[in-house]
Coordinates of N, CA and C in Angstrom, one line a residue:
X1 N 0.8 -1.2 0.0 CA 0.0 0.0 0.0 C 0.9 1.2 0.0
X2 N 1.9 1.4 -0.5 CA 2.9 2.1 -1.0 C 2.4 3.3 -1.2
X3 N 1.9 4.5 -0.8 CA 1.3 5.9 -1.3 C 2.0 7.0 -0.3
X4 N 1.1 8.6 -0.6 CA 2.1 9.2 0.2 C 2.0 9.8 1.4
X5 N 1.0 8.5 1.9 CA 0.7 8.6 3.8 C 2.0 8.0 4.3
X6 N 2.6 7.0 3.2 CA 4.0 6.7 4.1 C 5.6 7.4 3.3
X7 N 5.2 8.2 2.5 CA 6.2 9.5 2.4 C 6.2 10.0 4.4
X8 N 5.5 10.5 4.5 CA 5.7 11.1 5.7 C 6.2 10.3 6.9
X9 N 6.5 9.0 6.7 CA 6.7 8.4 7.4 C 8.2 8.2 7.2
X10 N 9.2 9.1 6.4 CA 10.7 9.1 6.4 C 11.6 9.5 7.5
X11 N 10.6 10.6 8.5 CA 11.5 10.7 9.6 C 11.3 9.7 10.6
X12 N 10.3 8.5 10.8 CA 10.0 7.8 11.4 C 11.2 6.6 10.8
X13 N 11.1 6.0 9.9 CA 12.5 5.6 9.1 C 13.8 6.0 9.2
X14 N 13.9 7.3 9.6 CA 15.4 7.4 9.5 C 15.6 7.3 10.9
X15 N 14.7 7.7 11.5 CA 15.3 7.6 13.5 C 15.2 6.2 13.9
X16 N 14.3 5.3 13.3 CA 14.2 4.0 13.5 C 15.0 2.7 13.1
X17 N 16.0 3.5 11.6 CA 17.1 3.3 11.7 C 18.3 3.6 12.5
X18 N 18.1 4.9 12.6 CA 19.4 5.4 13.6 C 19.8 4.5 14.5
X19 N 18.5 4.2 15.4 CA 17.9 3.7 16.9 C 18.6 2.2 16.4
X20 N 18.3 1.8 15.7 CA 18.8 0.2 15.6 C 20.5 0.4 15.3
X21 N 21.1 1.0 14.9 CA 22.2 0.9 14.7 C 23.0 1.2 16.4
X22 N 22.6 2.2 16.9 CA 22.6 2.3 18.0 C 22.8 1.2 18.9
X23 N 21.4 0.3 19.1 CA 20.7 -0.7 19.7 C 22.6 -1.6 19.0
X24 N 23.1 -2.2 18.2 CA 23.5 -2.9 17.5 C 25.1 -2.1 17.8
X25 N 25.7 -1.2 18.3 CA 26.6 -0.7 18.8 C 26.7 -0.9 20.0
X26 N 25.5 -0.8 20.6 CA 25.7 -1.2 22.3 C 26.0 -2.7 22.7
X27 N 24.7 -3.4 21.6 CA 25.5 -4.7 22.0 C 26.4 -5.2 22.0
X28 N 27.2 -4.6 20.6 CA 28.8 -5.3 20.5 C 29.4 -4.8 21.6
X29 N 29.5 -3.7 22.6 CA 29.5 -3.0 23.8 C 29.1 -4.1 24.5
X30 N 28.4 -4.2 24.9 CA 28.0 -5.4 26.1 C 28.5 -6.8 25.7
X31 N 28.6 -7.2 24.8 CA 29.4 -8.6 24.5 C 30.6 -8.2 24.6
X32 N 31.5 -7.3 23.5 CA 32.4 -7.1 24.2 C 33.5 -6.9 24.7
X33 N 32.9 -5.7 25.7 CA 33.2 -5.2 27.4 C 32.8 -5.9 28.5
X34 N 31.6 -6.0 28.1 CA 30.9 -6.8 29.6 C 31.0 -8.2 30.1
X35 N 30.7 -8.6 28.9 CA 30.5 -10.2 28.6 C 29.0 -10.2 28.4
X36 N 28.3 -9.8 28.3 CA 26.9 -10.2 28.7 C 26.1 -10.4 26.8
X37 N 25.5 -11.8 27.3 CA 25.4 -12.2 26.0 C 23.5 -12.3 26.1
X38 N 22.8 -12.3 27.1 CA 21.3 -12.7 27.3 C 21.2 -11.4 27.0
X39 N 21.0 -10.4 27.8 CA 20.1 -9.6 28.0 C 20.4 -8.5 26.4
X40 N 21.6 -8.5 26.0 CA 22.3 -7.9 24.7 C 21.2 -8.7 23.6
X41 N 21.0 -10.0 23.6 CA 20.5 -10.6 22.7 C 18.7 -9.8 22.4
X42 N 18.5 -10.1 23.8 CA 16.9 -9.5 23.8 C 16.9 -8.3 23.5
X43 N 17.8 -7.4 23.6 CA 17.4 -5.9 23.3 C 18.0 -5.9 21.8
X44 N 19.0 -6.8 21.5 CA 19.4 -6.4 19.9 C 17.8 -7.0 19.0
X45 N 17.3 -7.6 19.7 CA 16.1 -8.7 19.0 C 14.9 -7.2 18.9
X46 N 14.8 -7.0 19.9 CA 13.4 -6.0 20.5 C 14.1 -4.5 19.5
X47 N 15.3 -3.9 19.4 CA 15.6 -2.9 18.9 C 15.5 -2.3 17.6
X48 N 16.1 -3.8 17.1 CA 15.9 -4.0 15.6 C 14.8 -3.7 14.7
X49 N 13.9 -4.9 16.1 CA 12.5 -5.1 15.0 C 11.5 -4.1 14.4
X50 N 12.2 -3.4 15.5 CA 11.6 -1.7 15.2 C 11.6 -1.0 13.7
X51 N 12.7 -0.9 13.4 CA 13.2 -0.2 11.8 C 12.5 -1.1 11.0
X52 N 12.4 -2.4 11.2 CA 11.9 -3.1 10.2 C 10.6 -3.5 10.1
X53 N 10.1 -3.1 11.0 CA 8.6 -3.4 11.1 C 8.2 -1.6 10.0
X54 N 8.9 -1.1 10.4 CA 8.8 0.4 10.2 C 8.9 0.6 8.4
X55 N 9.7 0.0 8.2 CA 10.1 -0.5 6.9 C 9.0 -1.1 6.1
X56 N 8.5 -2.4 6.8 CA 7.9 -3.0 6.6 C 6.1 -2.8 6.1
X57 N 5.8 -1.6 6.8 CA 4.7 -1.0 6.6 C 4.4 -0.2 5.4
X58 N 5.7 0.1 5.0 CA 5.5 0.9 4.0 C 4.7 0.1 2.6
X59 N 5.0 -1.2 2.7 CA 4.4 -1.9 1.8 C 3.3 -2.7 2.4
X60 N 2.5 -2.5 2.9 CA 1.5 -2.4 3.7 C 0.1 -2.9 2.8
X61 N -0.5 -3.9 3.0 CA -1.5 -4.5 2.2 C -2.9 -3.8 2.5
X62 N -2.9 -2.9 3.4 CA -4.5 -2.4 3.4 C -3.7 -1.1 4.6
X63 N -4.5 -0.1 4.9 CA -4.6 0.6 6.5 C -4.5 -0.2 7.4
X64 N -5.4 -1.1 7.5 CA -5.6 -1.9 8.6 C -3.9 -2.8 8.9
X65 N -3.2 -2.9 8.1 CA -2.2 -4.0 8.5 C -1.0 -2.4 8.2
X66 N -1.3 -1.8 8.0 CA -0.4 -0.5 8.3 C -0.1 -0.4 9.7
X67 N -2.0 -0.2 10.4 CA -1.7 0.2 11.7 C -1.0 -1.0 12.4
X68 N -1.0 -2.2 11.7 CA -0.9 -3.2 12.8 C 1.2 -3.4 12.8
X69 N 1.3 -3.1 11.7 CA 2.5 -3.3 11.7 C 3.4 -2.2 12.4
X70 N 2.5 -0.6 12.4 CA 3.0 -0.3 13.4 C 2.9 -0.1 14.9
X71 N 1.7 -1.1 15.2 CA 1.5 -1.2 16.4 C 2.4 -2.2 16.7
X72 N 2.7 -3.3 15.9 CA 3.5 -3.9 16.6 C 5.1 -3.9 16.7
X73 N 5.2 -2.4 15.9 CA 6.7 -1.7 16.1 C 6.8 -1.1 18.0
X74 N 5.3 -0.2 17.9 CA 4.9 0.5 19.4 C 5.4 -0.9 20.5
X75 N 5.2 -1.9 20.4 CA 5.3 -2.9 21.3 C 6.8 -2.9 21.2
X76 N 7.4 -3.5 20.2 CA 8.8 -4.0 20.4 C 9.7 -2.2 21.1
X77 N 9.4 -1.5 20.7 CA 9.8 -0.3 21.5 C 9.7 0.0 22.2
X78 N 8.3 -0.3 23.2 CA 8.2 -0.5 24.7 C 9.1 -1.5 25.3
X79 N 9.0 -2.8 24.4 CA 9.8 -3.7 25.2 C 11.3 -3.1 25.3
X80 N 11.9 -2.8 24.3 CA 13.2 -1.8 24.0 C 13.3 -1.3 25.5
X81 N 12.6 -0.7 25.6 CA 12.5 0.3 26.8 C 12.8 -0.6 27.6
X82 N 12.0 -1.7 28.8 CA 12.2 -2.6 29.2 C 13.7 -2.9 29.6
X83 N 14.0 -3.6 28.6 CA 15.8 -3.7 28.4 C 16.6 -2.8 28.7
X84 N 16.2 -1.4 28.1 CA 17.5 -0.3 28.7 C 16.7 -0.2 29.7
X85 N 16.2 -0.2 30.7 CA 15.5 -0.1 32.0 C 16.7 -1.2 33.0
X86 N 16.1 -1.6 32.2 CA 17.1 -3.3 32.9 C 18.7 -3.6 33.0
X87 N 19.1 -2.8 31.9 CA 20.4 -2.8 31.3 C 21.4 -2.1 32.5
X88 N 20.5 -0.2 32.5 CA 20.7 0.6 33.6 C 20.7 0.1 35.1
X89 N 19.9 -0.5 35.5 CA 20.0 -0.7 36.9 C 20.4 -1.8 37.2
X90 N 21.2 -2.7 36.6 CA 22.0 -3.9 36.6 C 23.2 -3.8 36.2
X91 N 23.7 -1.6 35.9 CA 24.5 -1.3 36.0 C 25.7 -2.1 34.8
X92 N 24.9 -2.5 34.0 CA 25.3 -2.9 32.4 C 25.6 -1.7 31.5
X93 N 25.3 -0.4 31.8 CA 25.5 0.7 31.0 C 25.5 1.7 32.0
X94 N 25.7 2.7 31.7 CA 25.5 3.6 32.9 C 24.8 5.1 32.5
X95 N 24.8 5.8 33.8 CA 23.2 6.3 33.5 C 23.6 7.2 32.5
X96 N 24.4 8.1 31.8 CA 24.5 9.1 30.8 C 24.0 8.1 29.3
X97 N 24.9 7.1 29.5 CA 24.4 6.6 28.4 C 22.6 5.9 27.8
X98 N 22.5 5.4 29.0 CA 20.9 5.4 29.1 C 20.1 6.7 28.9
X99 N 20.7 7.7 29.4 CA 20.0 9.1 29.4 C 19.7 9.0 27.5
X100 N 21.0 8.8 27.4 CA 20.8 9.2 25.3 C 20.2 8.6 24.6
X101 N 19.9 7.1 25.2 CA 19.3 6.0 24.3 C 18.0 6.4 24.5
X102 N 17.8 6.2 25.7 CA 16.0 6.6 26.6 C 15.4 7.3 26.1
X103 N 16.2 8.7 25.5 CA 15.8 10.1 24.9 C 14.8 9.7 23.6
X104 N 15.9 8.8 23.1 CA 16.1 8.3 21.2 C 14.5 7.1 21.8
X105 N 14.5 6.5 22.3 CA 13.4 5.1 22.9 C 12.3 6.4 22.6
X106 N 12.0 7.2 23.8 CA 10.8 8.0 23.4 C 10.5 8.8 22.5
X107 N 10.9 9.4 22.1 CA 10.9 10.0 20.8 C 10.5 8.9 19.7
X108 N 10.8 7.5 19.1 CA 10.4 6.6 18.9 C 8.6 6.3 19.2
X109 N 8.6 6.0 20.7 CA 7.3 5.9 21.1 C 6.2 6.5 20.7
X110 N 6.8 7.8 20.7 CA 6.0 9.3 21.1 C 5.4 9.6 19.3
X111 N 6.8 9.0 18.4 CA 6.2 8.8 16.5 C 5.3 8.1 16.3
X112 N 5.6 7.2 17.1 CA 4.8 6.1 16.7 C 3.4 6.1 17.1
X113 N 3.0 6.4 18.3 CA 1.6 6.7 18.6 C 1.3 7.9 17.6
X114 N 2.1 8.9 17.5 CA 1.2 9.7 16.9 C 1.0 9.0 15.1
X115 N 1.9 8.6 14.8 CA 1.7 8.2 13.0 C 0.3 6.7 13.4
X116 N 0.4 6.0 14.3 CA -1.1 5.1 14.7 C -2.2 5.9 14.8
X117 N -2.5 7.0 15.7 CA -3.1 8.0 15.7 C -4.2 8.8 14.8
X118 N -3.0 9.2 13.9 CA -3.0 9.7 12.4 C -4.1 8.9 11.4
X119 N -3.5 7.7 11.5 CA -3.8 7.1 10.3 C -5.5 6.5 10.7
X120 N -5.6 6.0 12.3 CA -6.8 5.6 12.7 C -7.9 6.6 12.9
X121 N -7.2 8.0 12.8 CA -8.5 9.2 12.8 C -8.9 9.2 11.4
X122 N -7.9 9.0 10.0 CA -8.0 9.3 8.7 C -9.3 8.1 8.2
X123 N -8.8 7.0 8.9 CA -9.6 5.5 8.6 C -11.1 6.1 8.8
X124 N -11.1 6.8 10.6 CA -12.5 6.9 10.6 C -13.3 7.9 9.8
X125 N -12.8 9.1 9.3 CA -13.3 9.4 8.5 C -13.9 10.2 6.8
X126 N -12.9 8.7 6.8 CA -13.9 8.0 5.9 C -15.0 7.3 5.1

C-alpha cells in the first residue's frame, strides 16, 4: 500500500534506523566489554525489530495491517525500553548513556503513537 501517507513516514524511518544501529553498537559494547550475551541478545532482537517493522509497513497491504504493523513496532519499542531499564539498573551501561538511548526510545514511542493515531483518525473518517 505504498502511497504518500508513508512518504511522511521518512522521519520515522530514518530515526528508527538510527535507533537500531545504535541498539546494534551497544550490544557489540555489552558482548564485548561486559560479557553479557542474554540480555544484549533480547534488546538487539526488541531494537531491531523496530526499523523493520517500520520498513515493513510501507508496503503495507491495506490501513488496517499499516496500523498493525506499526503497532506492533509500538510494542517491540516498549519492550526496547524494558531492556534499557534493565540494562541501567543492573548497572550494564551507565546512566549518561541510558539518558541518550531513553531520549532516542521515546521520541520513537511518542512517533509512533502519533503516526497510529493519524492514520486511525484518517480510517475513521472516511
Amino acid at each position: 500500500m505504498k502511497n504518500s501517507r508513508n512518504r511522511s513516514n521518512s522521519l520515522l524511518n530514518a530515526k528508527s534506523y538510527a535507533f537500531a544501529l545504535r541498539i546494534v553498537r551497544m550490544t557489540r559494547f555489552l558482548r564485548e566489554e561486559k560479557q553479557e550475551f542474554i540480555l544484549s541478545k533480547q534488546i538487539l532482537r526488541s531494537g531491531t525489530a523496530i526499523g523493520a517493522l517500520v520498513r515493513e509497513s510501507e508496503f503495507a497491504q491495506s490501513r488496517a495491517d499499516f496500523i498493525n504493523k506499526l503497532s506492533i513496532a509500538l510494542k517491540e519499542t516498549n519492550e526496547t525500553d524494558y531492556w534499557l531499564n534493565l540494562l541501567k539498573d543492573s548497572d550494564y551501561i551507565t546512566d549518561s548513556s541510558f539518558n541518550s538511548i531513553e531520549n532516542d526510545c521515546g521520541e520513537l514511542i511518542a512517533l509512533l503513537v502519533s503516526s497510529i493515531k493519524t492514520v486511525k483518525n484518517n480510517l475513521n473518517e472516511e
